[in-house]
XYZ file of C-alpha atoms in Angstrom:
467
model
C -23.185 1.189 11.102
C -24.034 -0.333 14.343
C -24.197 1.632 17.703
C -20.874 2.452 19.189
C -20.676 2.749 23.081
C -18.964 6.217 23.964
C -16.564 4.200 25.992
C -15.382 2.142 22.965
C -15.146 5.324 20.575
C -11.781 6.670 19.647
C -9.881 9.075 21.816
C -11.528 12.721 21.672
C -14.696 11.220 20.219
C -16.589 10.466 23.587
C -18.848 13.498 23.483
C -20.021 13.225 19.775
C -23.359 12.618 19.317
C -24.010 8.736 18.076
C -25.281 9.909 14.834
C -22.653 12.118 13.699
C -19.957 9.771 14.910
C -21.557 6.546 12.718
C -21.716 8.973 10.153
C -18.051 10.229 10.041
C -17.001 6.517 10.513
C -19.031 5.389 7.476
C -17.652 8.370 5.437
C -13.967 7.928 6.746
C -14.051 4.258 5.361
C -15.642 5.431 1.994
C -13.096 7.803 1.565
C -10.295 5.638 2.570
C -11.399 2.717 0.386
C -11.922 4.639 -2.752
C -8.378 6.238 -2.337
C -6.795 2.857 -1.605
C -8.762 1.246 -4.505
C -7.590 4.030 -7.085
C -4.022 4.056 -5.899
C -3.665 0.322 -6.137
C -5.790 0.122 -9.464
C -3.164 2.505 -11.113
C -0.089 0.874 -9.501
C -1.265 -2.612 -10.330
C -2.214 -1.699 -13.601
C 1.077 0.132 -14.211
C 2.952 -3.122 -13.083
C 1.000 -5.204 -15.627
C 1.622 -2.905 -18.275
C 5.160 -2.317 -17.558
C 6.040 -6.062 -18.183
C 3.751 -6.805 -21.113
C 3.108 -3.273 -22.819
C 5.379 -0.276 -21.847
C 8.645 -2.323 -22.493
C 7.569 -2.683 -26.344
C 5.725 0.802 -26.939
C 7.798 3.171 -25.045
C 11.300 2.236 -26.398
C 13.207 1.290 -29.454
C 13.124 -1.989 -30.971
C 16.190 -4.056 -29.913
C 17.121 -6.179 -26.940
C 13.712 -7.161 -25.247
C 15.381 -8.261 -22.024
C 16.678 -4.634 -21.562
C 13.649 -2.766 -22.671
C 12.049 -4.731 -19.889
C 14.710 -3.741 -17.324
C 14.269 0.015 -18.713
C 10.585 -0.340 -18.391
C 10.737 -1.712 -14.692
C 13.285 1.296 -14.103
C 10.403 3.563 -15.064
C 8.142 1.487 -12.552
C 10.630 2.221 -9.751
C 10.944 5.988 -10.635
C 7.522 6.340 -9.059
C 8.747 4.639 -5.748
C 11.428 7.067 -5.725
C 9.080 9.945 -5.627
C 7.032 8.354 -2.880
C 9.393 9.284 0.293
C 9.480 12.765 -0.965
C 5.686 12.910 -1.271
C 5.389 11.421 2.040
C 7.819 13.472 3.734
C 6.221 16.851 2.091
C 2.396 15.937 2.580
C 2.914 13.933 5.921
C 4.336 17.189 7.604
C 1.359 19.012 6.290
C -0.954 16.624 7.495
C 0.386 16.655 10.905
C 0.086 20.632 10.881
C -2.938 21.097 8.707
C -5.189 18.092 9.224
C -5.495 14.559 7.682
C -8.875 15.759 5.604
C -7.179 18.275 3.738
C -4.163 16.631 2.325
C -6.241 13.538 1.448
C -8.081 15.806 -0.853
C -4.775 17.024 -2.381
C -3.064 13.795 -2.847
C -6.218 12.088 -4.869
C -6.098 14.936 -7.194
C -2.226 14.820 -7.882
C -2.203 10.919 -7.964
C -5.120 10.474 -9.900
C -4.783 13.544 -12.502
C -1.138 11.516 -13.243
C -2.649 8.345 -13.860
C -5.279 9.765 -16.276
C -2.759 11.547 -18.226
C -0.974 8.317 -18.740
C -3.611 7.278 -20.845
C -2.998 10.268 -23.413
C 0.889 9.564 -23.803
C 2.466 9.447 -27.368
C 4.397 6.293 -27.767
C 8.049 5.929 -28.800
C 7.079 5.204 -32.247
C 5.271 8.820 -32.624
C 7.234 10.876 -30.053
C 10.726 8.952 -29.862
C 12.448 9.667 -26.512
C 10.212 12.308 -25.333
C 7.604 9.374 -24.684
C 9.551 7.565 -22.145
C 10.358 10.927 -20.705
C 6.904 11.984 -20.294
C 6.093 8.718 -18.789
C 9.121 9.083 -16.262
C 7.623 12.823 -15.410
C 3.857 11.435 -14.611
C 5.367 8.244 -12.870
C 7.056 10.893 -10.801
C 3.935 13.084 -9.938
C 1.966 9.944 -9.399
C 4.374 8.598 -6.746
C 4.605 11.930 -5.253
C 0.883 12.009 -4.413
C 0.567 8.284 -3.489
C 3.520 8.982 -1.062
C 0.827 10.548 1.536
C -2.388 8.944 -0.044
C -2.144 5.672 1.835
C -0.414 6.812 4.984
C -3.581 9.372 5.310
C -5.984 6.628 4.652
C -4.117 4.482 7.380
C -4.159 7.395 9.887
C -7.553 8.543 9.058
C -8.978 5.054 10.041
C -7.003 4.232 13.021
C -8.025 7.649 14.605
C -11.904 7.192 13.685
C -12.001 3.479 14.554
C -13.587 1.965 18.040
C -10.740 1.303 20.103
C -11.514 -2.362 20.888
C -12.136 -2.892 17.207
C -9.350 -0.863 15.614
C -7.800 -3.889 13.916
C -10.769 -4.784 11.999
C -12.037 -1.192 11.348
C -8.658 -0.210 10.279
C -8.496 -3.025 7.920
C -11.618 -2.338 6.081
C -10.399 0.675 3.720
C -7.764 -1.731 2.803
C -10.404 -3.854 0.994
C -9.838 -1.277 -1.412
C -6.605 -2.112 -2.263
C -7.548 -5.575 -2.959
C -10.562 -4.195 -5.022
C -8.187 -2.059 -6.957
C -5.612 -4.859 -7.590
C -8.443 -7.154 -8.509
C -10.059 -4.698 -10.652
C -6.704 -3.958 -12.458
C -6.191 -7.881 -12.895
C -9.821 -8.326 -14.356
C -9.871 -5.258 -16.783
C -6.244 -6.398 -18.065
C -7.210 -9.870 -18.437
C -10.330 -9.084 -20.196
C -8.741 -6.582 -22.252
C -5.878 -8.891 -23.370
C -8.501 -11.803 -23.781
C -11.188 -9.751 -25.988
C -9.096 -7.365 -28.079
C -6.981 -8.075 -31.065
C -3.196 -7.631 -29.874
C -2.756 -4.861 -32.236
C -6.021 -3.083 -31.039
C -4.651 -3.329 -27.361
C -1.469 -2.040 -28.415
C -2.862 0.776 -30.235
C -5.582 1.921 -27.883
C -6.797 -0.596 -25.389
C -4.030 -0.097 -22.890
C -4.936 3.315 -22.452
C -8.699 2.762 -21.339
C -7.929 1.626 -17.796
C -5.629 4.770 -16.868
C -8.319 7.169 -18.532
C -11.038 5.518 -16.274
C -9.139 6.868 -13.138
C -10.901 10.208 -13.749
C -14.156 8.869 -12.445
C -12.629 7.383 -9.348
C -11.182 10.904 -8.580
C -14.802 12.388 -8.723
C -16.200 9.769 -6.292
C -13.128 10.277 -3.739
C -13.558 14.156 -4.091
C -17.488 14.195 -3.404
C -16.933 11.750 -0.306
C -14.115 13.473 1.218
C -15.539 16.898 0.740
C -18.234 15.942 3.228
C -15.495 14.346 5.960
C -15.127 15.756 8.874
C -11.299 15.974 10.678
C -10.492 13.058 12.789
C -11.320 13.300 16.403
C -7.457 13.091 17.495
C -6.490 16.038 15.309
C -9.457 18.051 16.668
C -8.165 17.158 20.232
C -4.495 18.229 19.365
C -5.683 21.429 17.888
C -8.122 22.138 20.898
C -5.145 21.957 23.366
C -2.530 23.784 21.346
C -0.306 20.486 20.721
C 0.148 20.569 17.023
C 3.689 19.864 16.176
C 5.562 23.206 14.720
C 8.302 20.998 13.494
C 7.148 17.243 12.622
C 10.030 16.652 10.401
C 12.640 17.596 12.912
C 10.677 15.169 15.666
C 10.318 12.173 13.074
C 14.061 12.243 12.457
C 14.914 12.372 16.137
C 12.238 11.002 18.595
C 10.324 9.189 15.814
C 13.382 7.697 14.040
C 13.150 4.415 15.688
C 9.744 3.823 14.899
C 10.414 4.541 11.040
C 13.168 2.221 10.902
C 11.177 -0.573 12.574
C 8.386 0.193 10.316
C 10.577 -0.043 7.326
C 11.568 -3.496 8.299
C 7.884 -4.575 9.060
C 7.092 -3.430 5.516
C 10.025 -5.134 3.448
C 8.279 -8.585 3.119
C 4.667 -7.426 2.677
C 5.418 -4.869 0.003
C 8.273 -6.115 -1.802
C 6.424 -9.346 -2.110
C 3.152 -7.840 -3.336
C 5.059 -6.218 -6.147
C 7.077 -9.189 -6.859
C 3.967 -11.604 -7.063
C 2.017 -8.760 -9.008
C 4.362 -7.974 -11.621
C 7.705 -9.792 -11.666
C 6.196 -13.296 -11.512
C 4.331 -12.239 -14.586
C 7.594 -10.910 -16.408
C 8.961 -14.390 -15.262
C 6.408 -16.878 -16.394
C 5.570 -15.005 -19.582
C 9.519 -14.640 -20.544
C 10.635 -16.734 -23.538
C 12.239 -19.329 -20.870
C 8.768 -20.201 -19.668
C 6.448 -19.127 -22.288
C 3.175 -18.815 -20.476
C 0.208 -17.068 -22.075
C 0.221 -13.423 -20.526
C -3.774 -13.062 -20.239
C -4.186 -16.409 -18.627
C -1.728 -16.074 -15.962
C -2.957 -12.542 -14.786
C -5.827 -14.252 -13.258
C -3.469 -15.236 -10.406
C -3.362 -11.467 -9.460
C -7.139 -11.570 -9.968
C -7.660 -14.400 -7.572
C -5.217 -13.241 -4.960
C -6.921 -9.919 -4.537
C -10.398 -11.646 -4.473
C -8.935 -13.555 -1.475
C -7.346 -10.499 -0.165
C -11.083 -9.038 0.192
C -11.475 -11.507 3.013
C -8.121 -12.137 4.511
C -7.130 -8.420 5.037
C -10.388 -7.684 7.336
C -9.894 -11.199 9.084
C -6.414 -10.732 9.913
C -7.335 -7.161 11.219
C -9.956 -9.013 13.278
C -7.534 -11.478 14.331
C -5.284 -8.807 15.685
C -7.738 -7.434 17.894
C -8.437 -10.785 19.527
C -4.583 -11.853 19.638
C -2.623 -8.980 19.336
C -0.867 -7.242 16.232
C 2.365 -8.666 16.451
C 1.527 -12.497 16.595
C -0.549 -12.181 13.667
C 1.909 -10.084 11.629
C 4.659 -12.511 12.217
C 2.612 -15.345 11.079
C 2.411 -13.760 7.638
C 6.075 -12.908 7.607
C 6.955 -16.687 8.494
C 4.196 -17.907 6.168
C 6.102 -16.120 3.330
C 9.503 -17.101 4.465
C 8.507 -20.692 4.090
C 6.529 -20.280 0.774
C 9.198 -18.341 -1.113
C 11.048 -21.487 -2.654
C 8.164 -23.669 -3.175
C 6.725 -20.990 -4.992
C 9.240 -19.741 -7.178
C 9.835 -23.388 -7.834
C 6.462 -24.193 -8.949
C 6.548 -20.940 -11.067
C 9.590 -22.183 -13.037
C 7.485 -25.621 -14.038
C 5.733 -23.497 -16.691
C 2.049 -24.838 -15.947
C -0.581 -22.283 -16.108
C -2.917 -23.572 -13.580
C -0.182 -23.850 -11.089
C 1.247 -20.365 -11.870
C -2.070 -19.015 -11.135
C -2.414 -20.735 -7.672
C 1.290 -19.988 -6.706
C 0.502 -15.864 -7.402
C -2.948 -16.105 -5.859
C -1.606 -17.693 -2.555
C 1.115 -15.261 -2.440
C -0.679 -12.236 -2.702
C -4.077 -13.389 -0.865
C -2.390 -15.397 1.942
C 1.179 -14.580 2.608
C 1.086 -10.688 1.602
C -2.378 -9.589 3.136
C -1.993 -11.703 6.332
C 0.623 -8.959 7.065
C -1.467 -6.254 5.553
C -4.466 -6.829 8.015
C -2.610 -6.042 11.279
C -0.266 -3.471 9.804
C -3.228 -1.064 9.199
C -3.503 -0.446 12.807
C 0.007 -1.419 13.963
C 2.018 1.432 11.893
C -0.762 4.482 13.368
C -0.056 2.863 16.928
C 3.365 2.911 16.853
C 3.575 6.610 16.375
C 2.886 9.410 18.786
C -0.191 11.854 17.938
C 2.110 14.863 16.954
C 4.066 13.276 13.975
C 1.825 10.282 13.389
C 0.911 10.968 9.705
C 4.432 11.758 8.874
C 5.764 8.608 10.855
C 3.401 6.359 9.139
C 4.157 8.044 5.542
C 8.049 7.589 6.054
C 7.808 3.891 7.200
C 5.530 3.130 4.496
C 7.083 4.873 1.593
C 10.779 4.476 2.339
C 10.276 0.600 2.456
C 8.395 1.079 -0.862
C 11.406 2.188 -2.501
C 13.891 -0.230 -0.985
C 11.102 -3.242 -1.353
C 8.645 -2.476 -3.971
C 10.461 -0.125 -6.271
C 13.714 -2.449 -6.220
C 11.718 -5.498 -6.855
C 10.702 -4.994 -10.176
C 14.249 -3.300 -11.414
C 16.307 -5.589 -9.565
C 14.201 -8.567 -10.268
C 14.124 -7.696 -14.001
C 18.003 -7.515 -13.854
C 18.601 -10.767 -12.274
C 16.383 -12.387 -14.614
C 18.200 -11.002 -17.680
C 21.778 -11.634 -15.954
C 20.915 -15.169 -14.973
C 18.769 -16.561 -17.790
C 15.591 -16.352 -15.998
C 16.882 -18.426 -13.032
C 14.215 -18.878 -10.457
C 16.293 -19.403 -7.248
C 17.818 -15.859 -7.309
C 14.417 -14.570 -7.159
C 13.389 -17.040 -4.451
C 16.624 -15.640 -2.447
C 15.781 -12.303 -3.000
C 12.047 -12.703 -1.405
C 13.177 -14.801 1.179
C 15.582 -12.012 2.528
C 12.803 -9.907 2.448
C 10.405 -12.310 4.479
C 13.576 -12.697 7.054
C 13.970 -9.085 7.678
C 10.210 -8.651 8.310
C 10.449 -11.480 10.660
C 13.137 -10.095 12.672
C 11.230 -6.440 12.787
C 8.330 -8.272 14.426
C 10.542 -9.085 17.576
C 11.825 -5.101 17.823
C 8.051 -3.843 17.992
C 6.099 -3.913 21.306
C 2.428 -4.942 21.340
C 0.107 -1.818 20.605
C -3.437 -3.039 20.584
C -5.832 -0.794 22.055
C -2.996 2.050 22.560
C -4.425 5.675 23.481
C -3.637 7.587 20.209
C -3.806 10.919 21.799
C -0.363 9.699 23.486
C 2.379 11.965 21.956
C 5.060 9.392 23.052
C 6.019 6.567 20.167
C 5.232 2.976 21.178
C 8.974 1.917 20.902
C 9.748 4.916 23.270
C 7.544 3.364 26.261
C 8.609 4.025 29.931
C 9.019 0.856 31.822
C 5.746 1.414 33.566
C 3.671 1.739 30.673
C 5.224 -1.091 28.913
C 4.299 -3.353 32.194
C 0.628 -1.903 31.755
C 0.338 -2.689 28.149
C 1.714 -6.313 28.626
C -0.872 -6.844 31.236
C -3.707 -5.338 29.219
C -2.847 -7.595 26.048
C -2.786 -10.596 28.100
C -6.302 -10.028 29.370
């Protein structure tokens, strides 16, 4: 880690020795990256399994289309639990600190994912099997509801001010790495294992592997110091006594705009990762499931570069312009993408999914990593980011699977309805970018949300952004 001038360090870290600051910045990056990788490995793997495995193994034989809808319904249950996890752990994170909550959430999230790997199937346990799957999805979602928000806040509060966009985006390479690993593992399992063996025990192996990531994440997080911002809040006795009350009063505008910003990024991500696979491997299209899954793998590989790149660009040109580019790109990309998916050519489908994830989605994710924490005041930042992220995860990501699967079943796999759905999400996010002020370089010790700036501070921020 290169030397960081004291003047460029985050608020509250100016007096910290250089070696100590550099070491904690490295640990924060690694800690957040591994947590992100585990979360998105589990969720991407679950999405792949939902479309191609769980609909077969956890429901009685019968209507294949409705079994897929039911499987995506359980997939959506995890999203329903996320806002409650975000609310519960987010409030604790603003009262107890970022580090403590991140240790708890990685245990809960990873433990539930590991247990999915030992579940009985419908053949051996009947309806107990999908019930247990629902319970574990609830626990997985409850823990994940604060994991990503915590990682986002942790990095924003540790990162050098002038490079906050870039550094805040670095841990989110873990999202791409986790999704890439899930796509790679799934593709290899389906290609190398006979179908009977894969459906018998092969699908369990990726979930059981989550245990290894838990141990690595716990080791790193145990050595991490609390963020400089939270230390300053404790020092000056500015910890919020009632962060939930604050977020639903003064913080509500930020949460609403944050939800809007996430609709295209989150919804588009899950539509390209899971729903597109269900669409192109359906009886109407008939592509090979293992081959098309490489689109997710390639998209995540692109994201390893596009996420930090767009984070860096947001340091130079501002968070809002870069975010708006991603939203408009997805809006323009939607109809050509779903039409090309309907053509039924494997190479084209792989390319469409890869560009959708790697460029359209991740052009928003890069600047989002610093934008969301900068939108909220210090006293309720963890909770604000968690609420914006997780309510949008239900409205966008959770509904993307179950509603999309239902639309496929009701319209006999008509691509136009899916394109309209994704275009709607992109239009919402594009509109939301006109509601948020530029936040680049904002002082994270401020207790006021960016959407509640005084006129004087707003003028100052605009002048600073123009320089």
